[in-house]
Short mmCIF file of C-alpha atoms and ligand atoms in Angstrom, two decimals:
data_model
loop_
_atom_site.label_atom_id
_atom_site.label_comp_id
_atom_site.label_asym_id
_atom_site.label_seq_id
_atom_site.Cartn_x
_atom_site.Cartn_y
_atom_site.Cartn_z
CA UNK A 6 171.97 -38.78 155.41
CA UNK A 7 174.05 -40.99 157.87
CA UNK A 8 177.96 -40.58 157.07
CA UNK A 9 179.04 -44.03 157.16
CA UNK A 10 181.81 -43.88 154.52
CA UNK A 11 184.76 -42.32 156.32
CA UNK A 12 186.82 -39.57 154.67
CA UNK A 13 189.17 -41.66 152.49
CA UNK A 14 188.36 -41.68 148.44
CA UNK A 15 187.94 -44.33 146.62
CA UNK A 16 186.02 -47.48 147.48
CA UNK A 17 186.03 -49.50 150.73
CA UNK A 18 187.43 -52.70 151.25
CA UNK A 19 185.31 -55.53 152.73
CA UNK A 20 186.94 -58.20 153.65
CA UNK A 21 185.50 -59.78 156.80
CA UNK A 22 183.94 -62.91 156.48
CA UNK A 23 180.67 -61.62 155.82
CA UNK A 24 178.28 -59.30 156.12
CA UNK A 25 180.47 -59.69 152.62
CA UNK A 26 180.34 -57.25 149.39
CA UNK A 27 176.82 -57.23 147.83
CA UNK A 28 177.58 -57.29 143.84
CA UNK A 29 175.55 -53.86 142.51
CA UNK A 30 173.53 -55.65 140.52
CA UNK A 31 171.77 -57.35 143.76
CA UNK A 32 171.83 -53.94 145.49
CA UNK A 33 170.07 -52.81 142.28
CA UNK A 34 167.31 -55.50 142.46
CA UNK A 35 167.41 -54.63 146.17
CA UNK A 36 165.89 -50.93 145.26
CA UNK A 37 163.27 -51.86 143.14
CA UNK A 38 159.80 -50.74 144.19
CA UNK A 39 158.13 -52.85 147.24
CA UNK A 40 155.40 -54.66 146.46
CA UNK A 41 151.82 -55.87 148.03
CA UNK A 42 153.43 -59.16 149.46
CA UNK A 43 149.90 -60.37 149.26
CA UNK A 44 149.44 -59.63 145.76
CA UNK A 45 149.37 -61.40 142.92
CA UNK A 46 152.47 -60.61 141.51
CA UNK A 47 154.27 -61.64 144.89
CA UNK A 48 153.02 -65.18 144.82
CA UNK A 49 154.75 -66.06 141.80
CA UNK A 50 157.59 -64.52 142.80
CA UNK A 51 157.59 -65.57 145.93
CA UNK A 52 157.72 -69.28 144.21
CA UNK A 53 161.11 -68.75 142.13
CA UNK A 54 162.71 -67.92 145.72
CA UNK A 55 161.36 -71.15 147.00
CA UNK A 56 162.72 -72.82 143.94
CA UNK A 57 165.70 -71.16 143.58
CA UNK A 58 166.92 -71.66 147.27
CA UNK A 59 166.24 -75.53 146.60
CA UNK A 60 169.17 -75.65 144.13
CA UNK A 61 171.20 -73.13 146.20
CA UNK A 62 170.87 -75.75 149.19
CA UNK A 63 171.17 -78.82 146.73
CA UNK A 64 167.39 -79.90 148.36
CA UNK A 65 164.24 -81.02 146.69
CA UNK A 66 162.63 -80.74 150.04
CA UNK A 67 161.16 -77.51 151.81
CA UNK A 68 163.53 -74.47 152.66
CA UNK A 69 162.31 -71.82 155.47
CA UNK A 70 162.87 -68.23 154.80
CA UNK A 71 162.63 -65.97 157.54
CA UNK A 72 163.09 -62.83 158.21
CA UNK A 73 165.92 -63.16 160.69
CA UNK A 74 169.74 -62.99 161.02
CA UNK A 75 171.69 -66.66 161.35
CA UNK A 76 170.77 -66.50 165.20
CA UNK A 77 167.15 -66.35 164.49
CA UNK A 78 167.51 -69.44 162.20
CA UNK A 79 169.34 -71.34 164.73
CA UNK A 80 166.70 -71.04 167.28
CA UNK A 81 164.28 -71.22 164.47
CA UNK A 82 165.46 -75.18 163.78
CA UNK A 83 165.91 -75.82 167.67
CA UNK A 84 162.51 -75.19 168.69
CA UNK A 85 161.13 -76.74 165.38
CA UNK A 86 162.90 -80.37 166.12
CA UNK A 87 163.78 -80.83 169.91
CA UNK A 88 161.57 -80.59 173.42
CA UNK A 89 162.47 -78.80 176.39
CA UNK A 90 165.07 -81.02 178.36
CA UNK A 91 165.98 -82.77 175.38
CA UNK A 92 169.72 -83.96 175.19
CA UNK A 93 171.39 -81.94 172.15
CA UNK A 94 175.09 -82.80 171.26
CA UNK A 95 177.73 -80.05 170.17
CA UNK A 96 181.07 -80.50 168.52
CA UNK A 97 183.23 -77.61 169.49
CA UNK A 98 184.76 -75.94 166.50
CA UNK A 99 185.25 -72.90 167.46
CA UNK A 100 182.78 -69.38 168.76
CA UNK A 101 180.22 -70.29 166.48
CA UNK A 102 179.57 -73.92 167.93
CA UNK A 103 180.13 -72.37 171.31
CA UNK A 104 176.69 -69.32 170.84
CA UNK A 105 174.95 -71.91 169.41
CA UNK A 106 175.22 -74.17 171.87
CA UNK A 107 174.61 -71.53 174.31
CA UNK A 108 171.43 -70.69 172.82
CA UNK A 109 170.20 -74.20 173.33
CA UNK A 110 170.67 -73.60 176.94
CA UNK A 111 168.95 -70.44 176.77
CA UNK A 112 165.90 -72.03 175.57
CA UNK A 113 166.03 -74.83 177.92
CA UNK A 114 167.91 -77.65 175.97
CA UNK A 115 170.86 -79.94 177.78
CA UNK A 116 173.90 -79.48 175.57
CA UNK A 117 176.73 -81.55 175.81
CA UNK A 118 179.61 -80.62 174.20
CA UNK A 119 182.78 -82.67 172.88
CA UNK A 120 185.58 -82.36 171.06
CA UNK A 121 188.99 -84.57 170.77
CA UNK A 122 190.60 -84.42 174.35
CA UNK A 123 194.51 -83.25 173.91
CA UNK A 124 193.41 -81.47 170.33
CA UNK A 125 192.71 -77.40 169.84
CA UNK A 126 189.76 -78.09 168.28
CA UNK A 127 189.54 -74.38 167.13
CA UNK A 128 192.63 -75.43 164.83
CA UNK A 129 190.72 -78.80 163.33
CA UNK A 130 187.51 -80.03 161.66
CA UNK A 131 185.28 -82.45 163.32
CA UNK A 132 186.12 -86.23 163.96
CA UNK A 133 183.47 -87.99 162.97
CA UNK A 134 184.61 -91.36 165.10
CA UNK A 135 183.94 -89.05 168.52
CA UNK A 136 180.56 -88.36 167.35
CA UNK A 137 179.81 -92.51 166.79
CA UNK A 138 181.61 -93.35 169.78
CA UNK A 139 179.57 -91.00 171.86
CA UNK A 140 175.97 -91.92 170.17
CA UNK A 141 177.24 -95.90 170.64
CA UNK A 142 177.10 -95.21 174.24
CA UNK A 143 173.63 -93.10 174.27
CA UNK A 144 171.75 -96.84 174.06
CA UNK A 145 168.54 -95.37 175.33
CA UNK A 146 168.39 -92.76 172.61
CA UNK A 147 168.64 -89.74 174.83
CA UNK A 148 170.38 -87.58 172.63
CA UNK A 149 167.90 -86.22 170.03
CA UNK A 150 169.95 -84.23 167.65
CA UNK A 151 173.87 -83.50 166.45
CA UNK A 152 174.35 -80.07 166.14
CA UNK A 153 177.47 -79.41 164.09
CA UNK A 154 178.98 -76.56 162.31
CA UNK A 155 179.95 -76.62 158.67
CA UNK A 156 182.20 -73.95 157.83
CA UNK A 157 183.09 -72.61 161.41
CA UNK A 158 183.57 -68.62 160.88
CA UNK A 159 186.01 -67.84 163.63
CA UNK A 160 188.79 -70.38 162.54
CA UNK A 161 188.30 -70.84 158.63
CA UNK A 162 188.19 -74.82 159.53
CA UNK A 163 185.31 -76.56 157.04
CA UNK A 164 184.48 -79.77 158.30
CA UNK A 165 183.27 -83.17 156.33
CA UNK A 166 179.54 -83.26 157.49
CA UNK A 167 179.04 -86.21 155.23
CA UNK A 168 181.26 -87.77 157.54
CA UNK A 169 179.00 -86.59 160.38
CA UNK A 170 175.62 -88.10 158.77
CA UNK A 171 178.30 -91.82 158.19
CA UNK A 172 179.11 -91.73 161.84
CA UNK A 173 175.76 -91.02 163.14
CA UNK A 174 174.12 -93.85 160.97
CA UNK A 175 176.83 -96.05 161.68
CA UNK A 176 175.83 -95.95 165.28
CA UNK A 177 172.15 -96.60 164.19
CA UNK A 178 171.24 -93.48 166.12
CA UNK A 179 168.14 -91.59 165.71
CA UNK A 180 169.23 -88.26 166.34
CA UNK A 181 168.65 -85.41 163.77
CA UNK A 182 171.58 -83.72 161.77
CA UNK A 183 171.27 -80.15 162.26
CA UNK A 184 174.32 -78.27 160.55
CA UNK A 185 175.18 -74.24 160.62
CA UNK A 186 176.39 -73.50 157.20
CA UNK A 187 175.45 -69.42 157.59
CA UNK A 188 178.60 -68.88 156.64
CA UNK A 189 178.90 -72.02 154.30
CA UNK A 190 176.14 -71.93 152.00
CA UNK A 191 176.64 -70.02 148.24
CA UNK A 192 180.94 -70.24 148.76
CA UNK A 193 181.55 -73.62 150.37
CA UNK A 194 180.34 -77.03 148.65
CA UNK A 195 177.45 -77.64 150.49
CA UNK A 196 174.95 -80.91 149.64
CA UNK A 197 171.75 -80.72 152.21
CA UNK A 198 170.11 -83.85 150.55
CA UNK A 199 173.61 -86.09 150.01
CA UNK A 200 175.19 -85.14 152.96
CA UNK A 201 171.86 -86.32 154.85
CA UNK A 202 171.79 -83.22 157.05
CA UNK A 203 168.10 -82.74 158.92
CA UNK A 204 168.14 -79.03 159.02
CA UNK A 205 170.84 -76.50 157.72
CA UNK A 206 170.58 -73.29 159.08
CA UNK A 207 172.09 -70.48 156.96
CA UNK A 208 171.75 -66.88 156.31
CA UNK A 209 171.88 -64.15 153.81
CA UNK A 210 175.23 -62.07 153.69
CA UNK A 211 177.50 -64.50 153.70
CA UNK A 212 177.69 -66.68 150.15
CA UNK A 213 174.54 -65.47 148.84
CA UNK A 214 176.14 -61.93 148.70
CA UNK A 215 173.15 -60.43 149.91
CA UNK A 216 172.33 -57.55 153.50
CA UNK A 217 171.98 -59.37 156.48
CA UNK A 218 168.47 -60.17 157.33
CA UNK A 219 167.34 -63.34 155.95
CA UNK A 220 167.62 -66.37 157.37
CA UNK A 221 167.16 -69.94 156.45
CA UNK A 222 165.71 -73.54 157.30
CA UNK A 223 166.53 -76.62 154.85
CA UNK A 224 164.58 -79.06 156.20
CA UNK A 225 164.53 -83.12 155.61
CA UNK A 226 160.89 -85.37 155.80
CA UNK A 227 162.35 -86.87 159.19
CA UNK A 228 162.90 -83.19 160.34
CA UNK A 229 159.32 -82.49 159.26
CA UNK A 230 157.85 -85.45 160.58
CA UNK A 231 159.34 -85.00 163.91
CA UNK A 232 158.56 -81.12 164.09
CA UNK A 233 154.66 -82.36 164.15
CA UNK A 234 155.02 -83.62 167.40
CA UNK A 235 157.21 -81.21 169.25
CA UNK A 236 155.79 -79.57 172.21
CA UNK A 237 158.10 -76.32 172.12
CA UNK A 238 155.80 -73.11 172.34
CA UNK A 239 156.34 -71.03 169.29
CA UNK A 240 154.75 -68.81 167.26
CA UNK A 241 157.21 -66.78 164.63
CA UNK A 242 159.16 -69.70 164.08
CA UNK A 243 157.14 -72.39 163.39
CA UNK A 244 157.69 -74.25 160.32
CA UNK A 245 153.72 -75.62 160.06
CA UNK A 246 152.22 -72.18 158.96
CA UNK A 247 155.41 -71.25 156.75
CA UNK A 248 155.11 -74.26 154.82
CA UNK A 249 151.40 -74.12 154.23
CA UNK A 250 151.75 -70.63 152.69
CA UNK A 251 154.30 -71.12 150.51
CA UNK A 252 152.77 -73.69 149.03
CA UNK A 253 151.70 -70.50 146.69
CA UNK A 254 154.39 -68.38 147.21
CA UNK A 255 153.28 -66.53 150.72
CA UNK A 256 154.18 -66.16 153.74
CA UNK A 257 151.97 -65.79 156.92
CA UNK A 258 153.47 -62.63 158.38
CA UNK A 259 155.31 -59.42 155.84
CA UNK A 260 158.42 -61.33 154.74
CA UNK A 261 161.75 -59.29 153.60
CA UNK A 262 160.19 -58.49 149.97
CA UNK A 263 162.87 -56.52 148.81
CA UNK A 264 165.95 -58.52 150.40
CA UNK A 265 164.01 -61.47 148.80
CA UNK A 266 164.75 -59.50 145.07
CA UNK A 267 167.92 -59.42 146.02
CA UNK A 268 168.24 -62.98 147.02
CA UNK A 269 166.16 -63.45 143.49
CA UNK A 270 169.13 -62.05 141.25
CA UNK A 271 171.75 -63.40 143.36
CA UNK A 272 170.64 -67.20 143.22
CA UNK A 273 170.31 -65.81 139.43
CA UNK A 274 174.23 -64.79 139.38
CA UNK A 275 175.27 -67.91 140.99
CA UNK A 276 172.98 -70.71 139.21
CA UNK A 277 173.72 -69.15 135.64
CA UNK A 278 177.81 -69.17 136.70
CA UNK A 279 177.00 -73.10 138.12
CA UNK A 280 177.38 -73.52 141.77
CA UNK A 281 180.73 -76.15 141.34
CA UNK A 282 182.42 -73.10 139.08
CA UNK A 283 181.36 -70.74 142.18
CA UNK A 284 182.95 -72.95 144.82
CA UNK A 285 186.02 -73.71 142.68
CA UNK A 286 186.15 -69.61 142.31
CA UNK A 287 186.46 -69.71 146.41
CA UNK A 288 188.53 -72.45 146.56
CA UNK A 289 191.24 -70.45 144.36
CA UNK A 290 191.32 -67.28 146.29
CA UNK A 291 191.71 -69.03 149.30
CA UNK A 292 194.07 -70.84 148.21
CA UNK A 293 196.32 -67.44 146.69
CA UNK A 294 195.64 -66.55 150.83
CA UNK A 295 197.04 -68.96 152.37
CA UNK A 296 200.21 -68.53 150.11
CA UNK A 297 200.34 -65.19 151.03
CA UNK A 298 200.54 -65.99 154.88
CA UNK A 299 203.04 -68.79 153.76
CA UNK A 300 205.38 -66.35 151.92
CA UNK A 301 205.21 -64.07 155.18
CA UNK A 302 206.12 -66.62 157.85
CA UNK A 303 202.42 -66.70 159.46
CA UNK A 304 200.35 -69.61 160.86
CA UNK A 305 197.55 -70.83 159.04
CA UNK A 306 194.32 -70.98 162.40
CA UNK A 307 193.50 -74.73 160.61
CA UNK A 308 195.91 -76.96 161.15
CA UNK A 309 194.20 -79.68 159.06
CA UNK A 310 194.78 -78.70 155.11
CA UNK A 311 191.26 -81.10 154.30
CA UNK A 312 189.80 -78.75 156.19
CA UNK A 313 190.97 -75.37 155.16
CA UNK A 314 187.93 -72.96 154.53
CA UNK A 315 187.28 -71.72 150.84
CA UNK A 316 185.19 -68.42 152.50
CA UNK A 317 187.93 -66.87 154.90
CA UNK A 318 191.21 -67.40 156.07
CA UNK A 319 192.36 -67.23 159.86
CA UNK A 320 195.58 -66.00 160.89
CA UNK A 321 197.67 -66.01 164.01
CA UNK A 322 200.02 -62.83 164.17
CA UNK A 323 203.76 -63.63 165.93
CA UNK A 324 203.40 -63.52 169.81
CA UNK A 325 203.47 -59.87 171.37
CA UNK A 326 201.98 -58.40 167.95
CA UNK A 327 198.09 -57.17 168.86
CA UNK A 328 196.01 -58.23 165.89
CA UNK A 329 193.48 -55.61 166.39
CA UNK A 330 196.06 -53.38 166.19
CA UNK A 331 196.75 -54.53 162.58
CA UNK A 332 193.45 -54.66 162.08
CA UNK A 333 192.93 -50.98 163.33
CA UNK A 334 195.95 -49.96 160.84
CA UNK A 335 194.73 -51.16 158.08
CA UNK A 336 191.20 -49.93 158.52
CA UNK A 337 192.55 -46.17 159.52
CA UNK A 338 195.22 -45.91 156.42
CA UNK A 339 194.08 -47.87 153.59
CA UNK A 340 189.84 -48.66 153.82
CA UNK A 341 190.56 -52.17 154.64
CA UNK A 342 188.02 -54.14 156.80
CA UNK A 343 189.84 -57.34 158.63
CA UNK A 344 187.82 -59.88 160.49
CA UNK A 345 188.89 -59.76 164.28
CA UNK A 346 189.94 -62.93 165.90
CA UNK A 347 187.07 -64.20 168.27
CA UNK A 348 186.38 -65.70 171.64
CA UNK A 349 189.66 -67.19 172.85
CA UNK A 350 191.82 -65.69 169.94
CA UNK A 351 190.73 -62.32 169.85
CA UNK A 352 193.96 -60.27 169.80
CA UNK A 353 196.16 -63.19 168.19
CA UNK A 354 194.61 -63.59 164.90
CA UNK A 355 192.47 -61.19 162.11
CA UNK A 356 191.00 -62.88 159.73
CA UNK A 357 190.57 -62.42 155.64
CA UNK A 358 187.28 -62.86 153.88
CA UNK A 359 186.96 -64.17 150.38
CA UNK A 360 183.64 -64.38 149.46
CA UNK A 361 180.37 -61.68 148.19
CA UNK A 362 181.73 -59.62 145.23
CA UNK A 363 185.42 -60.32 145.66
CA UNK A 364 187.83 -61.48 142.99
CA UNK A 365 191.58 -62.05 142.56
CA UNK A 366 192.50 -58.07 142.27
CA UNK A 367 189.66 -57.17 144.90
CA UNK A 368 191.68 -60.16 147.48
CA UNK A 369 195.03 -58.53 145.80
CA UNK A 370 194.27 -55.44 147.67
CA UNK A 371 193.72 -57.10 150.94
CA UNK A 372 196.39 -58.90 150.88
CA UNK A 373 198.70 -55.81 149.92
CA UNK A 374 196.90 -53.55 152.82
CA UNK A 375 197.45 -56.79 155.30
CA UNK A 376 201.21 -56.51 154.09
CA UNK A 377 201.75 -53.14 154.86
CA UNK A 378 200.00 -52.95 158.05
CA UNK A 379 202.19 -56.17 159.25
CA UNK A 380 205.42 -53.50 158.28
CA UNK A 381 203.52 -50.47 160.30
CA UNK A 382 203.11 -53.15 163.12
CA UNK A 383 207.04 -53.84 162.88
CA UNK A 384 206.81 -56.96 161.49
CA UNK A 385 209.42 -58.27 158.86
CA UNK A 386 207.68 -61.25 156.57
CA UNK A 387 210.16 -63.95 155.29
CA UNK A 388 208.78 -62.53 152.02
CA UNK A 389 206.02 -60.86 150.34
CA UNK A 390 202.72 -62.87 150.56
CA UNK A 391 201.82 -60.42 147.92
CA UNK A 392 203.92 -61.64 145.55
CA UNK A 393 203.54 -65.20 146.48
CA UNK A 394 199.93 -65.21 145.94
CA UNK A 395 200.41 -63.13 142.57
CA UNK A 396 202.43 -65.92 141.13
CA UNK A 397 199.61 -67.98 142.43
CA UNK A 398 197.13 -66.31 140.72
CA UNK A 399 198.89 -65.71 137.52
C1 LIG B 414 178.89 -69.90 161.36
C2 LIG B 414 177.96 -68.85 161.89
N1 LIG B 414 176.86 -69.23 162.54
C3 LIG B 414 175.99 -68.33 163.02
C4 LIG B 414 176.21 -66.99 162.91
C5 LIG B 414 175.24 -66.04 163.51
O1 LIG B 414 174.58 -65.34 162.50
P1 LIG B 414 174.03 -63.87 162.69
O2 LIG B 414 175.17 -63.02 163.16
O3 LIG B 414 173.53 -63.55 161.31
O4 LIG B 414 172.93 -63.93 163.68
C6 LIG B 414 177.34 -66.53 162.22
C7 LIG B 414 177.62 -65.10 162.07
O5 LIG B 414 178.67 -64.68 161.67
C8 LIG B 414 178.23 -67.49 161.70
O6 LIG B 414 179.34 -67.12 161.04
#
């Protein structure tokens, strides 16, 4: 069998911001028999995911599942919604906005990107006014969708995509919404219908505590409407086919059956707990982070405390430490897995994950392997972020 555990006892620490810890009962669920995904049975199953996902994504309208990682959803809502050439706007947030918006180019899109001139916007959520003042100049309508990123992954900055939706209708633009929550959905509040987003992309091991290998589509009536006339060749992605089989619970090609038992029990965990309990749960333990990195004189990645993410923290080690280092440490001596710092921060900042299967004495642990790796590393805190986010948490 492939080793993958290394040779310390006891039980690994996952704390990057997802793939995140998959609670055993959903890795239980997970190993139940396959099943003829044509069969009988699978149709009605296949209809509680549907449903389920709906009140996951806070939607009464369609949700695609593929069988994809986040990247394949992405593309999945691109070529769904927009026409080669098409004029696509990005708000840069951070490594996330960045691929995306480099896969848009891949496929033949013309991203623009902005972000507030004289700002890090890797350190701040998204200002809505620069998206209205930007579609108040498009008067001919060339821009055909916002893409934006909810809970941007390489910073730990959440941004107000309600705010987005304001902004673009106060500009009485037509261009589609389409928001990355992958890392959002299942940890951060996330409302596709309120919020007025056209398509959220998400995927599966993030919030929803599952594997990676399911992606999603949340789609709105204008999203579907406009997907009818798009001329984008596709075949795999597109939404017509999807939607017309799962109108009994099918799918046109095998989808992940047994990730999609998994995804059964954990919509099952988090709708019997009740989704505002579950994001309040986030909200806490990111919270007893950040007074951790308080208590041991480190910077906080978001600047902006509205927009501080519930799913991970981000942050910047002292100038001349080597956060992979840390990372490296604390991976080697006590089975603790840090998130690195990406794109333009890689090196000066690791970041924590608090979301899957992870509760106060699971984040405890991370938080006590972070502080003794800063020590190995020769740091000396101003005081113990362990403590500090004990009496947090107490
Ligand atoms: C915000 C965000 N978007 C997109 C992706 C890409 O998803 P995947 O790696 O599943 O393809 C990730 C992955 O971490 C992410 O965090």
């Amino acid at each position: 069998m492939l080793k993958l555990d290394n040779h310390l006892s006891g039980r690994h620490f996952l704390h990057i911001p997802g793939p995140s810890p998959v609670p055993s009962r959903v890795l239980r669920s997970i190993s139940y028999q396959t099943i003829d995904h044509r069969g009988p049975e699978f149709g009605a199953f296949g209809l509680q995911v549907l449903e389920g996902i709906q009140k996951i994504f806070q939607t009464k309208q369609p949700v695609i599942v593929y069988s994809a990682s986040g990247t394949g959803a992405w593309e999945g809502a691109l070529v769904n919604v927009l026409n080669s050439g098409d004029k696509v706007l990005f708000y840069e947030t951070g490594q996330f906005a960045n691929l995306w918006r480099a896969l848009a180019k891949r496929i033949g899109l013309e991203p623009e990107v902005i972000g507030k001139v004289g700002q890090d916007t890797w350190r701040w959520g998204i200002d809505a006014d620069l998206i209205e003042e930007r579609l108040l100049k498009d008067t001919q309508h060339e821009i055909k969708a916002v893409c934006v990123v909810h809970n941007e992954t390489s910073t730990g900055v959440t941004s107000n995509i309600a705010a987005v939706r304001k902004a673009i209708d106060a500009a009485k633009h037509p261009a589609l919404l389409l928001v990355d929550s992958v890392s959002g959905l299942g940890a951060a509040e996330y409302r596709h219908d309120q919020w007025g987003a056209d398509v959220t992309i998400s995927g599966s091991q993030k919030g929803l505590m599952l594997p990676p290998g399911i992606g999603f589509n949340a789609l709105s009536p204008r999203a579907i409407e406009v997907s009818k006339g798009i001329k984008t060749p596709k075949s795999y992605w597109a939404w017509d086919e999807i939607l017309e089989s799962n109108k009994t619970g099918y799918w046109p090609t095998t989808p992940s059956t047994n990730l999609m038992y998994g995804l059964h029990e954990a919509m099952d965990m988090m709708l019997t707990e009740g989704l505002d309990t579950v994001f309040a749960r986030h909200q806490r333990l990111a919270e007893a982070c950040r007074h951790a990195a308080l208590a041991w004189g480190l910077e906080n990645q978001c600047l902006d405390a509205e927009c501080y993410s519930p799913v991970l923290t981000c942050i910047s080690v002292p100038e001349g430490m080597d956060a992979d280092l840390l990372r490296k440490h604390a991976l080697e001596k006590f089975n603790l897995s840090l998130g690195t710092g990406l794109g333009k921060i890689k090196g000066k900042a690791f970041r924590i994950g608090h979301l899957g299967d992870c509760n106060e004495l699971s984040l405890m642990a991370a938080l006590s392997g972070v502080e003794m790796s800063l020590g190995a590393m020769g740091f000396k805190p101003k005081a113990s972020g362990v403590v500090a986010a004990q009496e947090f948490l107490k």
